[in-house]
Coordinates of C-alpha atoms and ligand atoms in Angstrom, one line a residue:
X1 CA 108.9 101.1 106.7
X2 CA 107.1 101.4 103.5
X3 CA 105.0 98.4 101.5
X4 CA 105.5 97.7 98.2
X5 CA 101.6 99.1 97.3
X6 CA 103.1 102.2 98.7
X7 CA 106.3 102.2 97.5
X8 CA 104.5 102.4 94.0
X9 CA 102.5 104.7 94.9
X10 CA 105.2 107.1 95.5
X11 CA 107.3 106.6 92.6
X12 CA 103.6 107.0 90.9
X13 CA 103.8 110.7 92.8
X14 CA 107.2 111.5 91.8
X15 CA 107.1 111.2 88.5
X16 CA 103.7 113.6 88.6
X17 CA 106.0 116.0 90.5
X18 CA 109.2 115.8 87.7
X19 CA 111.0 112.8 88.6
X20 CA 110.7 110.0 86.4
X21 CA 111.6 106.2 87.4
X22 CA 114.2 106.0 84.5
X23 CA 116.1 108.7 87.2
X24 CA 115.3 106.9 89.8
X25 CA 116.5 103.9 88.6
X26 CA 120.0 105.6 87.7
X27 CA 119.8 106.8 91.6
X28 CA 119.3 103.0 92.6
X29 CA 122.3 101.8 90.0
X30 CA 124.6 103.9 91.8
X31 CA 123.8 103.3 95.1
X32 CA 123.6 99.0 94.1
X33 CA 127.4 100.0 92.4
X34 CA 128.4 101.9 95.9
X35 CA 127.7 98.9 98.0
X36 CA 129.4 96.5 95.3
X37 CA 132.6 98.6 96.0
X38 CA 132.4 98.7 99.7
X39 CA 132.6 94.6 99.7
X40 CA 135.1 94.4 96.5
X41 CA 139.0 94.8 96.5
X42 CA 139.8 96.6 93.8
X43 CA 141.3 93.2 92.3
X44 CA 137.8 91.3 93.0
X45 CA 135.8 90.1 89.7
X46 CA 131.9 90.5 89.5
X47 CA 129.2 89.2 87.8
X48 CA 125.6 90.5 88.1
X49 CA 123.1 88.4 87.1
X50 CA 119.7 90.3 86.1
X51 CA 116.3 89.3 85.6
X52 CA 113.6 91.0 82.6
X53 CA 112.0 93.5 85.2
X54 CA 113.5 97.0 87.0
X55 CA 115.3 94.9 89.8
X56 CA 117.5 93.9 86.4
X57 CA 117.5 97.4 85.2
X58 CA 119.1 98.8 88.6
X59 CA 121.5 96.3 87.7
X60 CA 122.3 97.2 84.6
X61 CA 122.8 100.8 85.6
X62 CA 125.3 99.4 88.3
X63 CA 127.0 97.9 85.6
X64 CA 128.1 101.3 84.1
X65 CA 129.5 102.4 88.0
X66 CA 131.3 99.4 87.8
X67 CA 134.2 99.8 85.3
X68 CA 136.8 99.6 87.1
X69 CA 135.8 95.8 87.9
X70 CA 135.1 95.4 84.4
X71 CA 131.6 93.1 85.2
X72 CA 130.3 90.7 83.4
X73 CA 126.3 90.9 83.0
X74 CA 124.3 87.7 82.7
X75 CA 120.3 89.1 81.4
X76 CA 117.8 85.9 82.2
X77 CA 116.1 85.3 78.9
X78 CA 116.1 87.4 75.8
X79 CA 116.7 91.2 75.8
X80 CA 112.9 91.3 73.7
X81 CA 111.4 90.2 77.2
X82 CA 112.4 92.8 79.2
X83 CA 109.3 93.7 80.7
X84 CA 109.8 97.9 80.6
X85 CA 110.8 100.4 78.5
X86 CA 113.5 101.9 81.2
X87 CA 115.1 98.8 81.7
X88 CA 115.6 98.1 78.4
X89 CA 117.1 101.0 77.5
X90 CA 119.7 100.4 80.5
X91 CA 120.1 97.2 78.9
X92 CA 120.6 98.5 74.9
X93 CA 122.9 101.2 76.8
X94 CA 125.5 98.2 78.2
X95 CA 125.7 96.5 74.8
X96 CA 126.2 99.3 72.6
X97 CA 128.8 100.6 74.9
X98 CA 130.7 97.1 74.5
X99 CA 130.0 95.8 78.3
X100 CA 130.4 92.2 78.9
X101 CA 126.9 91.7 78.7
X102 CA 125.5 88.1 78.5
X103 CA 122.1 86.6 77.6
X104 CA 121.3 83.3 79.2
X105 CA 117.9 81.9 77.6
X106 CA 118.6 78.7 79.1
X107 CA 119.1 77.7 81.8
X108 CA 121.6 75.2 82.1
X109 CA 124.0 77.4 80.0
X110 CA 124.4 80.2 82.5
X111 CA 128.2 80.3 83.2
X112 CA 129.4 82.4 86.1
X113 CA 132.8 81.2 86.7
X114 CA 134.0 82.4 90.1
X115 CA 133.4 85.7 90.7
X116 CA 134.2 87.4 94.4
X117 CA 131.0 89.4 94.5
X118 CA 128.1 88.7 92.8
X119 CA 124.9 90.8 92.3
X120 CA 121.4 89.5 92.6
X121 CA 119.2 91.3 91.0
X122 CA 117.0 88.9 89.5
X123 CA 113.9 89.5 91.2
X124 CA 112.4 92.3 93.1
X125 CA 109.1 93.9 94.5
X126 CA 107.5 92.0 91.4
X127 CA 107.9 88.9 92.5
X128 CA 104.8 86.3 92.7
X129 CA 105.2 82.3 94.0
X130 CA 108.4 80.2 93.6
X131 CA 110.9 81.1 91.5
X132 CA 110.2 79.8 87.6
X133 CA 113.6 79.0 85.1
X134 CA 115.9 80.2 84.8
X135 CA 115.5 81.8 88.0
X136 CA 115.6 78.7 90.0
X137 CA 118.6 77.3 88.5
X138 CA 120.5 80.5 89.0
X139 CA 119.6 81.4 92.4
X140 CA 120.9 77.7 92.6
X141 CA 124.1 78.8 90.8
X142 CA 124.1 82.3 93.1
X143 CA 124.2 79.7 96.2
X144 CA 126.9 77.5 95.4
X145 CA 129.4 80.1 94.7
X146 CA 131.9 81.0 97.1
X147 CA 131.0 84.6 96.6
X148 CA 129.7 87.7 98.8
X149 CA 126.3 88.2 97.4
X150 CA 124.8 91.8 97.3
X151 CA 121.1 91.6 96.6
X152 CA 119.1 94.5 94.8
X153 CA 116.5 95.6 96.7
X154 CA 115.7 92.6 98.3
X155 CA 117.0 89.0 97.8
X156 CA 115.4 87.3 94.8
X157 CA 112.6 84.8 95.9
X158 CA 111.5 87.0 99.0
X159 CA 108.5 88.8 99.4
X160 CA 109.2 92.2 100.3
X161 CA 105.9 92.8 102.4
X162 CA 105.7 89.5 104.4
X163 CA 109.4 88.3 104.4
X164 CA 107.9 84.6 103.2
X165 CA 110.8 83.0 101.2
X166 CA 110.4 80.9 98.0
X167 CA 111.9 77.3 98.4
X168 CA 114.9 78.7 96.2
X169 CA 114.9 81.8 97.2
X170 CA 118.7 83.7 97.1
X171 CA 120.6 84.0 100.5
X172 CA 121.8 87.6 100.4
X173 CA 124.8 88.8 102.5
X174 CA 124.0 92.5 101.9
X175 CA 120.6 94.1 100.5
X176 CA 121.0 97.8 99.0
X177 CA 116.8 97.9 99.7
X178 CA 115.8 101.9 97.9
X179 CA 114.5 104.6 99.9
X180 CA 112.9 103.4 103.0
X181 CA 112.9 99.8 104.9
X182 CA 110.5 97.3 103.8
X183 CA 109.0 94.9 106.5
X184 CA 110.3 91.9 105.0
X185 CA 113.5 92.3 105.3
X186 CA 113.4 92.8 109.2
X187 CA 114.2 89.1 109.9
X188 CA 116.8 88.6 107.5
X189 CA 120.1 87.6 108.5
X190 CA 122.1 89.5 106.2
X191 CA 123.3 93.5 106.1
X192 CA 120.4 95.9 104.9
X193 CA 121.1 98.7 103.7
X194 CA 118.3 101.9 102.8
X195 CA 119.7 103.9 99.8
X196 CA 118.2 107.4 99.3
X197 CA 117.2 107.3 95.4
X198 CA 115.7 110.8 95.5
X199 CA 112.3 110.2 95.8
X200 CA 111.1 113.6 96.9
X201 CA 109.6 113.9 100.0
X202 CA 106.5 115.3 98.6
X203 CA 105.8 112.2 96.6
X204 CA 104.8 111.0 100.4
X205 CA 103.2 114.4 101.8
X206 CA 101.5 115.5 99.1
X207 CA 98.3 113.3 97.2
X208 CA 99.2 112.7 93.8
X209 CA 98.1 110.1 91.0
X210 CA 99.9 107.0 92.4
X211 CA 97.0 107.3 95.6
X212 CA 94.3 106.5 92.8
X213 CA 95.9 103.6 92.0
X214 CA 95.1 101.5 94.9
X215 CA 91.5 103.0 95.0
X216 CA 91.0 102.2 91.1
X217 CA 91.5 98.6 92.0
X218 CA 89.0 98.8 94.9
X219 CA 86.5 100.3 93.0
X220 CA 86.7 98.3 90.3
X221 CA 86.1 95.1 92.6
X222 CA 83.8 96.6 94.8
X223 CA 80.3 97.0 95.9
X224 CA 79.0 99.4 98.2
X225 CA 75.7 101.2 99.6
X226 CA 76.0 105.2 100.5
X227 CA 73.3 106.3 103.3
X228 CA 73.0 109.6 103.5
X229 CA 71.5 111.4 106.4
X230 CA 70.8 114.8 105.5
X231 CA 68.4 117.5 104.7
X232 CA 65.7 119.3 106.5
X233 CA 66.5 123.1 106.2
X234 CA 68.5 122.6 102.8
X235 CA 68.0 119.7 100.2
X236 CA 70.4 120.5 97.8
X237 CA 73.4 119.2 100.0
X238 CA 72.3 115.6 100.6
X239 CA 71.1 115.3 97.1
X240 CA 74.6 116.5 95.6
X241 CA 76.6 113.9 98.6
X242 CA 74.1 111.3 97.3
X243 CA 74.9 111.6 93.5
X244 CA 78.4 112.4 94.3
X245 CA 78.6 108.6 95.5
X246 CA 77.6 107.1 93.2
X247 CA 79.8 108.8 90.9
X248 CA 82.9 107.7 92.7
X249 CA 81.8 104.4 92.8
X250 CA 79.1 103.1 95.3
X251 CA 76.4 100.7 93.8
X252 CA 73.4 102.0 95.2
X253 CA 72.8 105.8 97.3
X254 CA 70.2 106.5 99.7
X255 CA 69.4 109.8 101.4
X256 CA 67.0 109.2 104.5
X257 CA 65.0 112.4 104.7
X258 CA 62.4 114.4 106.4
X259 CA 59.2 114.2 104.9
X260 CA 59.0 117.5 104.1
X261 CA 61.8 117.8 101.8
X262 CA 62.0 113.7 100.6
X263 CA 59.7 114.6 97.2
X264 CA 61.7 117.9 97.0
X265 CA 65.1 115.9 96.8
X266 CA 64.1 112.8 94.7
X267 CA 63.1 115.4 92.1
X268 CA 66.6 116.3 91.5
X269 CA 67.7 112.6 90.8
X270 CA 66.1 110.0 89.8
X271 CA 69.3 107.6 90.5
X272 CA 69.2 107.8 93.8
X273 CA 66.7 105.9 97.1
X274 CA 65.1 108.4 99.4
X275 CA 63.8 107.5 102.4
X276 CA 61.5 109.3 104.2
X277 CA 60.5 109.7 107.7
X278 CA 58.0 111.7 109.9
X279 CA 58.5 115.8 110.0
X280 CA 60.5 119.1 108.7
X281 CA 64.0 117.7 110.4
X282 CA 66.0 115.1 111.9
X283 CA 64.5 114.5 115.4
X284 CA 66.1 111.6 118.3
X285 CA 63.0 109.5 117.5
X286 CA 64.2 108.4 114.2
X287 CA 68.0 107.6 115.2
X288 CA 66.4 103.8 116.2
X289 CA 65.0 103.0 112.8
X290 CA 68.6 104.9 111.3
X291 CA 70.6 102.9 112.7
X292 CA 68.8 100.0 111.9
X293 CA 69.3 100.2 108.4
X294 CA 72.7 101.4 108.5
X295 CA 73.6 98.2 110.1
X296 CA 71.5 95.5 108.0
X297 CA 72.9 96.5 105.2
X298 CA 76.7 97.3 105.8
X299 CA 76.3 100.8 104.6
X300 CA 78.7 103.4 104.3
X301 CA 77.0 106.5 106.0
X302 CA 77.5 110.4 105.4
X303 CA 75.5 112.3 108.4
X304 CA 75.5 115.8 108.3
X305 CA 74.6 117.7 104.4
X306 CA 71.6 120.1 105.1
X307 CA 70.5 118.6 108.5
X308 CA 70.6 122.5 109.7
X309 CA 71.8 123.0 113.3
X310 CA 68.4 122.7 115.5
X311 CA 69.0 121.2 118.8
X312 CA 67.0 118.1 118.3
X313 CA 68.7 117.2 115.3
X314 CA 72.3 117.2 116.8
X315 CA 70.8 115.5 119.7
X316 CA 69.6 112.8 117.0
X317 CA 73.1 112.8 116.0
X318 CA 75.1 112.4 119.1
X319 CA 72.7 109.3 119.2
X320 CA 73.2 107.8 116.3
X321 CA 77.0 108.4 116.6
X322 CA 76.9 106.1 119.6
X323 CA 74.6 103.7 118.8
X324 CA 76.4 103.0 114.6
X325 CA 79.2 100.8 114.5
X326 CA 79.6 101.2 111.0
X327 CA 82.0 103.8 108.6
X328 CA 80.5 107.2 108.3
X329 CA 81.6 110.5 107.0
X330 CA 80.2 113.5 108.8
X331 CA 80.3 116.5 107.9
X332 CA 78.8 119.8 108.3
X333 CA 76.3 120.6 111.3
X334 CA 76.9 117.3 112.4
X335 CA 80.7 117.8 113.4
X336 CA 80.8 119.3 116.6
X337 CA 78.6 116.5 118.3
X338 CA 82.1 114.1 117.1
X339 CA 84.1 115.1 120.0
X340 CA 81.0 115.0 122.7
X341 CA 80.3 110.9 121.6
X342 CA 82.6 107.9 122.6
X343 CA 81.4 106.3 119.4
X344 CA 82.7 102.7 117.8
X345 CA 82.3 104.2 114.0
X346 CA 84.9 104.7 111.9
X347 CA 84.9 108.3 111.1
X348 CA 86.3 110.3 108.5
X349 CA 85.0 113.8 109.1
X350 CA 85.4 116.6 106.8
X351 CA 85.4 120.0 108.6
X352 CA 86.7 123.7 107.0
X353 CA 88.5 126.0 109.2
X354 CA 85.2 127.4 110.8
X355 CA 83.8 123.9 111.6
X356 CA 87.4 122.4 112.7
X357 CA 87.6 124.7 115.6
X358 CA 83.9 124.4 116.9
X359 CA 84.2 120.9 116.9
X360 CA 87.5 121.4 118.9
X361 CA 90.3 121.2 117.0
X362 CA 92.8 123.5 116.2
X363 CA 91.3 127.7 115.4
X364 CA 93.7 127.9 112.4
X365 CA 94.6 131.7 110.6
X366 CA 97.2 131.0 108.2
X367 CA 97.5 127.7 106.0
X368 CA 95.9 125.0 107.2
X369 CA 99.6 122.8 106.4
X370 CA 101.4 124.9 109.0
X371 CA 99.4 124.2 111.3
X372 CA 99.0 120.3 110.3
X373 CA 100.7 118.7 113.3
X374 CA 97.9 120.3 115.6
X375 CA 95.4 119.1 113.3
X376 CA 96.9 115.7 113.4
X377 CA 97.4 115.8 117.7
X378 CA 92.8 116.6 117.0
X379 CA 92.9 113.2 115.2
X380 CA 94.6 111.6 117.6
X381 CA 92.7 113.0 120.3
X382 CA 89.1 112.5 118.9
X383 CA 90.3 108.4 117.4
X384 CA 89.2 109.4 113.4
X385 CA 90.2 110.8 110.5
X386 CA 89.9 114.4 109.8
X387 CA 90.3 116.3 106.2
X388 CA 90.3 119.5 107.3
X389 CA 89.4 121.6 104.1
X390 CA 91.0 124.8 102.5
X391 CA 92.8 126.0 99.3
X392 CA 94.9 123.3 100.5
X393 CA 93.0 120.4 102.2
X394 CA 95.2 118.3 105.7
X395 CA 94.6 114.8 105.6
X396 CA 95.4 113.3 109.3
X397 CA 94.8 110.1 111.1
X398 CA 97.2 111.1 113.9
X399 CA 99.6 109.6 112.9
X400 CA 99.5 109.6 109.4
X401 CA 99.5 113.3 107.4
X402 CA 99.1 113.9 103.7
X403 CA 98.5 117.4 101.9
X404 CA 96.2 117.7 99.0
X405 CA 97.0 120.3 96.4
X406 CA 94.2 120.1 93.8
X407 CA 91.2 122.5 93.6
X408 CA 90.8 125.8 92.1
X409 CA 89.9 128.9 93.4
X410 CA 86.3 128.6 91.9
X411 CA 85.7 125.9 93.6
X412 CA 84.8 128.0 96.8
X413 CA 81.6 128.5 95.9
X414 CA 78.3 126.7 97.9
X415 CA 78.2 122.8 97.7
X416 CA 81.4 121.3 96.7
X417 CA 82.1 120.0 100.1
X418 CA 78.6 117.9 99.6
X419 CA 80.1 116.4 96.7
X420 CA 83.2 115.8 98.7
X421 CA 81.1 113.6 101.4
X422 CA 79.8 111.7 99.1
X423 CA 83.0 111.1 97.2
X424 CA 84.5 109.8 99.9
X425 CA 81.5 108.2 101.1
X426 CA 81.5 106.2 97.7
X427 CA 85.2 105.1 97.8
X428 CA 84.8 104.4 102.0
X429 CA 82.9 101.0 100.9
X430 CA 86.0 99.2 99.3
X431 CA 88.9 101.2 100.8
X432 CA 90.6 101.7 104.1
X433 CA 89.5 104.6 105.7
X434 CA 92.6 106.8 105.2
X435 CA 93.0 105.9 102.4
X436 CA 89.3 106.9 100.6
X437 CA 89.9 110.3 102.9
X438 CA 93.2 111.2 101.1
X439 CA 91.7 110.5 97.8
X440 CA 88.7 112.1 98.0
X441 CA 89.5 115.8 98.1
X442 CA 91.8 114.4 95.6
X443 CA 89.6 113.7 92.9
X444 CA 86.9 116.2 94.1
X445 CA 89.8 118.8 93.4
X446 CA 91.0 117.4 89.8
X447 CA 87.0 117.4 89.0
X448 CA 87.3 121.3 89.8
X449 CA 90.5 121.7 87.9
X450 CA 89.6 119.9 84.6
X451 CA 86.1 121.4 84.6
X452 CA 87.7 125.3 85.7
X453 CA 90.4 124.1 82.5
X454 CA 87.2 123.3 80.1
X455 CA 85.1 125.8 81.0
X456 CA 86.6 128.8 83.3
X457 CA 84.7 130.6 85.7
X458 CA 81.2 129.9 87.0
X459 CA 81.4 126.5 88.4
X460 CA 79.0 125.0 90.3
X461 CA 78.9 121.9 92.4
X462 CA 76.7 120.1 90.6
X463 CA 78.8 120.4 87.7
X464 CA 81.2 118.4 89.9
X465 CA 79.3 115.9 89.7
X466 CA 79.9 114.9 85.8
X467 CA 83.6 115.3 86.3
X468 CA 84.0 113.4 89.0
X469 CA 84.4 109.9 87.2
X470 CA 87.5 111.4 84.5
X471 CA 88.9 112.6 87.7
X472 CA 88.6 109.8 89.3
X473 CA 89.8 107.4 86.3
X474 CA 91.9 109.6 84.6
X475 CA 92.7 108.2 81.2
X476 CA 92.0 104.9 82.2
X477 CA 88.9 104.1 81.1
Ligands
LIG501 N1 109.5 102.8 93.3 C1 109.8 101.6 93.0 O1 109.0 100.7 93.2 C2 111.2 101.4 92.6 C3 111.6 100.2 92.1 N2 112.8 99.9 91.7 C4 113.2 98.5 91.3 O2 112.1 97.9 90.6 C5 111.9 96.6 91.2 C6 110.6 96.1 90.8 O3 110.5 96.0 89.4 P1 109.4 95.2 88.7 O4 108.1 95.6 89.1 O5 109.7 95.3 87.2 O6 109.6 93.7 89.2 P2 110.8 92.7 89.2 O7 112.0 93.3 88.6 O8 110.9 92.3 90.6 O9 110.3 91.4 88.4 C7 109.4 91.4 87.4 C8 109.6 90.3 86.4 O10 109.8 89.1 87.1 C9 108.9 88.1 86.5 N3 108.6 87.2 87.6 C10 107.7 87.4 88.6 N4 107.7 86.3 89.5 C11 108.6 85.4 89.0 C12 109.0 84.1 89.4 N5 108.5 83.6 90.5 N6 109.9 83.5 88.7 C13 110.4 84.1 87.6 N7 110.1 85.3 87.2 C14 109.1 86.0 87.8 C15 107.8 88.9 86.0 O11 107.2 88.2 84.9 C16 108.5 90.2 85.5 O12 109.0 90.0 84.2 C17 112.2 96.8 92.6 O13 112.4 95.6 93.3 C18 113.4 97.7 92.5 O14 114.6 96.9 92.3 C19 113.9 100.8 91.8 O15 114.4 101.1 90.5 C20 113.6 102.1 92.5 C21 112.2 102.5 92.6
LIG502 K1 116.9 91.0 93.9

């Protein structure tokens, strides 16, 4: 079952990885052509009416499958309207090749006749409300006919995610729906079938641009406070989660510190809140006040950069795992106390090799990928997500798994999984939680890579931090 949001998410991914839509779309022609034939004698006549977006582009790639029924193709409005390039193209292809191809700009003349099959493909995943003209009158038309109607990809009118049905929306008796099932078709009474368009399965197992674009759109909307707990022994590592936040997007960063170090890690940016409190480390005492804060203000926490390992401090954090309620990444010294609290936090945690097995997850030698279904059963078992990190990072929820690719070699050097915390921390505040967990290393990664491109060797975390937003945008903005 896959959701629209996803679905373009993954053709997003497989064009990164060499497969453009325009093949796609030949892919879905043939397999909209294929389920033509299984319904129509060879005698039968069809006509496939075709709306301006790709659900009329599939069609007029079935078109060309279909010669032997010699279709007739009715375009809804004027061939300068079709909304993308592909289509288009598929569209100039059936005129100059002399196809029976029809433009109806109004309405009332649309002229089907009395075709034995007909193909919807008016409308797809693109849909939004009723059905405007000449939509309306055709799916009208489509309903009147005494013909079998094959819809592409779903029936015109229906939303593909909810199943909710415009007043006019077509009645389909077969759906060709493209590579996986989509939940609103579940209910319909008519014959679904799923056509494998060859979408690689590493568009959906591997992170790639079209995960950034539901993220954008949260981040552009969104507003969010980071809390970092961190710092004692070190004060680099909260101060690069901290700025690293606010980079990918958060509002406002603060890093609740010991006393000692507080001066020592506002001095290394001015953008960000620090928050001091009594001593030279995190001690139980504080976790009260902590949580406090957390909670008023609907922060997104990252526990863990620099704390060091001294047995107060993970006693503070067992606590304050227990007592938040909130979304927190944790990461470093903080991890193995995850699996020893029965905590109602949403956690994404962020452990390498080392840490992933002293917190209780699988002891992994090889590549972390191979051993990804044990790292997912530690997801499962512990109730959060996990990005286990390495040359190439596992992204689990249990039952979810993505790889993530990006990152150079260089990048192994002290700090970059701060700025990884906080990226995620920063894109936690407007995203679901898998969701900000598989982008993250993402973007922390193509920071890395563009920066190791500009630059070469040498890198250093805080040089992350600059790169961050292109990563994160790409040529957007
Ligand atoms: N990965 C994918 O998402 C794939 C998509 N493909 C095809 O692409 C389709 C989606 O294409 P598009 O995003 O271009 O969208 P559609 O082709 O579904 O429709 C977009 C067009 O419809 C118009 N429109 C929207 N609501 C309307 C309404 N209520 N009344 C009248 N017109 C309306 C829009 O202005 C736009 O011109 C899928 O359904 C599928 O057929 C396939 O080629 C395979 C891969
Ligand atoms: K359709």
């Amino acid at each position: 079952m896959i959701s629209s949001e996803r679905m373009a998410a993954v053709d997003e991914n497989a064009d990164a990885l060499g497969v453009p839509r325009k093949q796609l779309m030949e892919s879905s022609g043939n397999a909209v052509a294929r389920a033509v034939r299984r319904v129509a004698d060879p005698d039968s006549s069809v006509a496939i009416v075709a709306g301006r977006g790709n659900n009329g582009g599939d069609a007029f790639v079935a078109a060309r499958f279909l010669d032997e029924y010699d279709p007739t193709v009715h375009l809804l409005g004027r061939p300068e309207t079709i909304s993308t390039d592909i289509a288009r193209k598929n569209w100039e292809a059936l005129v100059a090749a002399e196809y029976d191809a029809r433009t109806v700009t109004d309405s009332k003349s649309l002229e089907l006749g009395d075709p034995d099959v007909v193909v919807d493909a008016m409308l797809g995943t693109g849909v939004t409300g009723e059905l405007r003209e000449p939509e309306a009158t055709a799916a009208e038309a489509i309903d009147a006919l005494d013909a079998t109607v094959v819809s592409v990809d779903v029936p015109s009118g229906l939303d593909a995610d909810t199943g909710e049905r415009a007043d006019s929306a077509v009645s389909a008796d077969h759906v060709v729906t493209f590579h996986d099932e989509k939940p609103g078709l579940t209910e319909l009474d008519a014959e679904v079938t799923v056509a494998d368009i060859g979408i690689p399965a590493a568009a959906e197992l591997f992170v790639g641009p079209g995960d950034l674009r539901s993220v954008r759109r949260g981040v552009r909307g969104g507003d969010s406070r980071v809390f970092v707990i961190g710092g004692g022994p070190y004060t680099g590592a909260p101060a690069l989660a901290g700025q690293a936040a606010l980079r990918a997007g958060a509002s406002l960063s603060f890093v609740a510190a010991p006393e000692k170090v507080a001066g020592q890690i506002q001095g290394y940016a001015e953008d960000l809140i620090v928050q001091d409190y009594a001593g030279d480390h995190l001690t139980p005492d504080q976790v009260d006040g902590l949580v406090q804060t957390a909670h008023d203000y609907d922060d997104v926490v990252v526990i863990g950069p620099g704390l060091g390992d001294d047995d107060e401090t993970l006693e503070a954090a067992r606590r304050f795992l227990d007592a938040f309620e909130g979304e927190a990444v944790v990461d470093a010294d903080a991890l193995p106390v995850v699996s020893e609290v029965d905590t109602d936090a949403t956690l994404v945690c962020t452990p390498n090799r080392k840490e992933l097995a002293k917190m209780g997850g699988p002891d992994v030698e090889g590549p972390l990928r191979d051993a990804r279904d044990d790292i997912a059963s530690f997801a499962a078992d512990i109730g959060h997500v996990v990005v286990a990190k390495a040359a190439e990072d596992v992204v689990t929820d249990g039952e979810r798994t993505r790889i993530v690719r990006a990152g150079t070699p260089a990048m192994a050097v002290g700090g970059t999984g701060d700025t990884l915390a906080g990226v995620i921390a920063g894109l936690l505040g407007t995203q679901d939680s898998f969701d900000a967990a598989c982008a993250g290393p993402f973007v922390n990664g193509l920071a890395g890579e563009r920066l190791d491109a500009e630059r070469g060797d040498g890198l250093l975390a805080s040089d992350l931090l600059d790169a961050i937003p292109r990563a994160l945008w790409g040529d957007e903005r």
